[in-house]
Amino acid sequence: MGKLDNKVAIITGGASGIGESMVDLFVQEGAIVIAADINEAALEKASQKENVYGLKLNVASDESWKELAKEVNDRFGKIDILVNNAGISSEKPFAEINEEDWQKMLSINGFGPFAGMKHVTPYMAAQKKGSIINISSYTAIIGQGFNHYSASKGSVRALSKAAATTFGRQGIRVNALFPGIIETPMTKNLSTSRDLLDRLVQATPLQRLGQPSDIAQAALFLASDDSSYISGAELVIDGGFSAQ
Ligand code: NAD
């Protein structure tokens, strides 16, 4: 028996990195998973897996979220789990960030999870049960030189707490995960040199970079009924880096 048997889960950014790892683990544990992403080519690949349905979503669009939530509910009868994982990152220096950079970052990383919760919670409330997991970042806690990215992830942190109080009485749990540096296409695309990554490993108490499965396992716990009394919680998964 799987930990997510008969559950319907939406995972945003499900076509790459951490999201892809969650999609695979959730399916393995018995869920029907909707991998929702803006990257259609990657979605086609994801849809070839059993019990995975790739649907196009732009998390920064209210309308796109409204359509997706309705489509999932019409097709599968309910929505049990939402993982707000899609995101972009940037290392742009403080003085170079312009209004457009800020709006883009905050609309994908900040408005995205907000709109996801706004459109999915009515369906969860209808069955008086649901689990939402928002992916923030250790940079919401220690900055780490990621300026508007850190700000966007700080908004996810605060919004998760607010949503846990807003939706608790409808049986909906909301928790947040704070990954450290995880080896995914996102970190490969950063200008961060191998040398810097090596130094980060040295500075990490557990002496390694994170893997997507490290985050997926924590998301599985929060998605499953094993965590049925946990809401408003924050779990840092960074090998002890931000504890120093
Ligand atoms: P990734 O780049 O591998 O995957 C991100 C996915 O989000 C991609 O499939 C992309 O197409 C999708 N996406 C981007 N914009 C979108 C939009 N507007 N609508 C829908 N989908 C969109 O990244 P990852 O490393 O797997 O990161 C996943 C999440 O974890 C992100 O929120 C990221 O900020 C967070 N995170 C990552 C790390 C890390 O070190 N990799 C650390 C802390 C937090």
XYZ file of C-alpha atoms and ligand atoms in Angstrom:
288
model
C 0.000 0.000 0.000
C 1.284 3.448 -0.906
C 1.211 6.518 1.326
C -0.790 8.449 -1.307
C -3.176 5.798 -2.628
C -6.188 7.356 -4.424
C -4.906 10.907 -3.903
C -4.950 13.498 -6.690
C -1.916 15.794 -6.579
C -0.963 18.878 -8.579
C 2.776 19.563 -8.669
C 3.816 22.820 -10.367
C 7.176 22.872 -12.090
C 6.672 19.117 -12.290
C 8.649 18.792 -15.522
C 12.123 19.431 -14.076
C 14.440 19.095 -11.088
C 12.793 18.942 -7.661
C 9.284 18.864 -9.164
C 10.100 15.913 -11.410
C 11.479 13.989 -8.445
C 8.263 14.660 -6.497
C 6.142 13.538 -9.450
C 8.003 10.211 -9.581
C 7.838 9.631 -5.808
C 4.167 10.570 -5.465
C 3.209 8.215 -8.320
C 5.288 5.455 -6.744
C 3.245 6.011 -3.549
C -0.053 5.569 -5.393
C -1.100 9.105 -6.368
C -2.485 10.370 -9.650
C -0.211 13.309 -10.411
C -0.796 16.372 -12.538
C 2.585 17.778 -13.532
C 1.752 21.411 -14.266
C 4.415 23.427 -16.049
C 4.984 26.154 -18.626
C 7.507 24.018 -20.532
C 5.366 22.038 -22.974
C 8.181 19.942 -24.436
C 9.203 18.724 -20.978
C 5.538 18.081 -20.123
C 5.159 15.778 -23.113
C 7.985 13.657 -21.741
C 6.472 13.656 -18.239
C 3.075 12.577 -19.607
C 4.565 9.349 -20.937
C 4.814 8.058 -17.368
C 1.976 6.003 -15.933
C -0.494 8.023 -13.790
C 1.189 11.309 -14.714
C -0.830 13.922 -16.601
C 1.129 16.875 -17.942
C -0.942 20.062 -18.127
C 0.242 23.462 -19.247
C 0.151 26.153 -16.579
C 1.618 29.613 -16.245
C 1.695 30.042 -12.458
C 1.893 33.830 -12.867
C -1.581 33.913 -14.458
C -4.783 33.969 -12.406
C -6.762 32.759 -15.434
C -4.380 29.882 -16.162
C -4.720 28.676 -12.543
C -8.517 28.970 -12.620
C -8.703 26.800 -15.761
C -6.223 24.232 -14.456
C -7.939 23.762 -11.080
C -11.326 23.328 -12.779
C -9.952 20.919 -15.367
C -8.294 18.740 -12.716
C -11.397 18.682 -10.544
C -13.710 17.939 -13.526
C -11.440 15.154 -14.758
C -10.418 13.478 -11.496
C -13.297 14.453 -9.186
C -11.202 16.128 -6.484
C -7.869 17.737 -5.580
C -6.109 16.414 -2.462
C -2.600 17.825 -2.713
C -1.021 20.954 -4.177
C 2.736 21.484 -4.320
C 3.663 25.033 -5.317
C 7.138 24.254 -6.611
C 7.532 26.109 -9.953
C 9.968 28.970 -9.760
C 12.762 30.956 -11.359
C 15.987 32.223 -9.818
C 18.486 34.997 -10.449
C 21.785 36.141 -9.043
C 21.496 39.691 -10.470
C 23.375 42.233 -8.340
C 21.191 44.502 -6.198
C 21.944 47.702 -8.148
C 21.112 46.104 -11.511
C 17.632 44.837 -10.648
C 14.993 46.891 -12.436
C 11.231 47.092 -12.079
C 10.660 44.483 -14.776
C 13.060 42.005 -13.107
C 11.312 42.536 -9.771
C 7.788 42.134 -11.204
C 8.733 38.964 -13.095
C 10.380 37.361 -10.063
C 7.582 38.247 -7.676
C 4.815 37.283 -10.092
C 6.180 33.788 -10.762
C 7.620 32.984 -7.322
C 5.190 34.994 -5.178
C 1.879 35.441 -7.005
C 2.185 31.883 -8.405
C 1.776 30.079 -5.054
C -0.845 32.650 -3.974
C -2.991 32.093 -7.073
C -2.529 28.329 -6.790
C -3.910 28.341 -3.260
C -6.692 30.753 -4.225
C -8.010 28.515 -7.009
C -7.369 25.060 -5.515
C -8.612 25.599 -1.943
C -12.329 25.809 -2.901
C -12.082 22.239 -4.255
C -10.193 21.064 -1.154
C -12.715 22.802 1.104
C -15.522 20.893 -0.635
C -14.097 17.674 0.827
C -12.928 19.403 4.041
C -9.418 18.109 3.496
C -6.262 19.033 1.648
C -2.521 19.423 1.942
C -0.579 22.298 0.394
C 3.199 22.398 0.313
C 4.937 25.602 -0.728
C 8.564 25.529 -1.803
C 10.408 28.508 -0.367
C 14.222 28.503 -0.050
C 16.966 28.773 2.548
C 17.613 32.192 0.972
C 14.358 33.373 2.595
C 16.151 32.827 5.901
C 19.771 33.846 5.272
C 19.711 35.876 2.021
C 22.889 34.348 0.585
C 23.318 37.112 -2.006
C 20.150 36.295 -3.948
C 18.354 39.630 -3.776
C 14.903 39.743 -5.403
C 14.883 35.922 -5.429
C 15.271 35.933 -1.621
C 12.488 38.521 -1.379
C 10.167 36.349 -3.487
C 10.900 33.315 -1.317
C 10.328 35.409 1.815
C 6.861 36.158 0.483
C 6.242 32.412 0.133
C 7.308 31.935 3.752
C 4.930 34.583 5.124
C 2.065 33.596 2.829
C 2.321 29.953 3.915
C 1.827 30.952 7.563
C -1.079 33.217 6.642
C -2.716 30.506 4.523
C -2.319 27.908 7.284
C -4.434 30.116 9.547
C -6.890 31.090 6.795
C -7.643 27.564 5.597
C -7.165 25.428 8.740
C -10.838 25.504 9.665
C -11.654 24.005 6.265
C -9.407 21.036 6.983
C -6.629 22.304 4.713
C -3.030 22.104 5.931
C -0.341 24.453 4.561
C 3.360 23.889 5.156
C 6.579 25.230 3.653
C 9.880 23.632 2.695
C 13.191 25.516 2.606
C 15.687 23.717 0.343
C 19.377 24.586 0.426
C 21.462 24.209 -2.744
C 19.996 21.246 -4.606
C 21.543 19.774 -7.756
C 18.961 20.539 -10.472
C 18.890 22.287 -13.877
C 18.222 25.530 -11.927
C 21.536 25.393 -10.076
C 23.362 24.266 -13.235
C 22.054 27.384 -15.017
C 23.311 29.766 -12.349
C 26.676 31.332 -12.997
C 27.781 29.673 -9.757
C 31.075 28.026 -10.613
C 31.979 24.463 -9.704
C 34.594 25.974 -7.426
C 31.951 27.882 -5.478
C 29.764 24.788 -5.219
C 32.778 22.887 -3.844
C 33.280 25.591 -1.229
C 29.578 25.407 -0.343
C 29.907 21.677 0.220
C 32.871 22.303 2.519
C 30.817 24.862 4.448
C 27.838 22.517 4.829
C 27.777 20.474 8.048
C 26.560 17.367 6.178
C 29.308 17.868 3.541
C 27.299 17.423 0.333
C 24.879 19.236 -1.965
C 21.188 18.336 -1.737
C 19.470 16.033 -4.206
C 15.914 16.505 -5.550
C 14.887 13.331 -3.704
C 15.846 14.970 -0.362
C 13.077 17.510 -0.968
C 10.649 15.003 -2.498
C 10.778 12.762 0.604
C 9.909 15.697 2.880
C 7.084 16.732 0.544
C 5.746 13.164 0.621
C 5.570 13.263 4.433
C 3.718 16.603 4.399
C 1.386 15.457 1.610
C 0.457 12.209 3.345
C -1.821 11.591 6.309
C 1.316 10.819 8.394
C 1.477 14.596 8.992
C -2.259 15.138 9.598
C -1.720 17.461 12.619
C 1.069 19.507 11.021
C 0.148 22.897 9.551
C 2.014 26.208 9.391
C 5.302 24.345 9.796
C 8.644 25.269 8.242
C 11.155 22.579 7.362
C 14.677 23.557 6.323
C 16.437 20.962 4.156
C 19.950 22.291 3.636
C 22.351 19.872 5.286
C 22.583 22.198 8.298
C 23.952 25.144 6.274
C 21.661 27.859 7.657
C 21.929 26.542 11.211
C 25.507 27.830 11.504
P 14.091 23.883 -12.223
O 14.500 25.090 -12.989
O 14.787 22.595 -12.472
O 12.536 23.649 -12.379
C 11.607 24.698 -12.288
C 10.387 24.351 -13.122
O 9.449 25.436 -12.994
C 10.696 24.188 -14.616
O 10.122 22.982 -15.107
C 10.049 25.416 -15.255
O 9.584 25.187 -16.576
C 8.896 25.679 -14.279
N 8.405 27.060 -14.377
C 9.143 28.204 -14.424
N 8.328 29.260 -14.580
C 7.058 28.774 -14.630
C 5.783 29.376 -14.792
N 5.636 30.707 -14.950
N 4.680 28.579 -14.767
C 4.812 27.239 -14.631
N 5.989 26.613 -14.513
C 7.106 27.369 -14.505
O 14.216 24.317 -10.687
P 14.373 23.463 -9.338
O 15.777 23.631 -8.887
O 13.793 22.106 -9.469
O 13.482 24.369 -8.380
C 12.186 24.020 -7.960
C 11.761 24.973 -6.830
O 12.666 24.836 -5.730
C 11.797 26.454 -7.219
O 10.718 27.135 -6.637
C 13.104 26.926 -6.624
O 13.113 28.314 -6.369
C 13.153 26.104 -5.352
N 14.504 25.978 -4.799
C 15.499 25.390 -5.529
C 16.772 25.287 -4.983
C 17.919 24.658 -5.741
O 19.065 24.744 -5.254
N 17.698 24.020 -6.862
C 17.015 25.795 -3.694
C 15.987 26.375 -2.982
C 14.713 26.459 -3.545
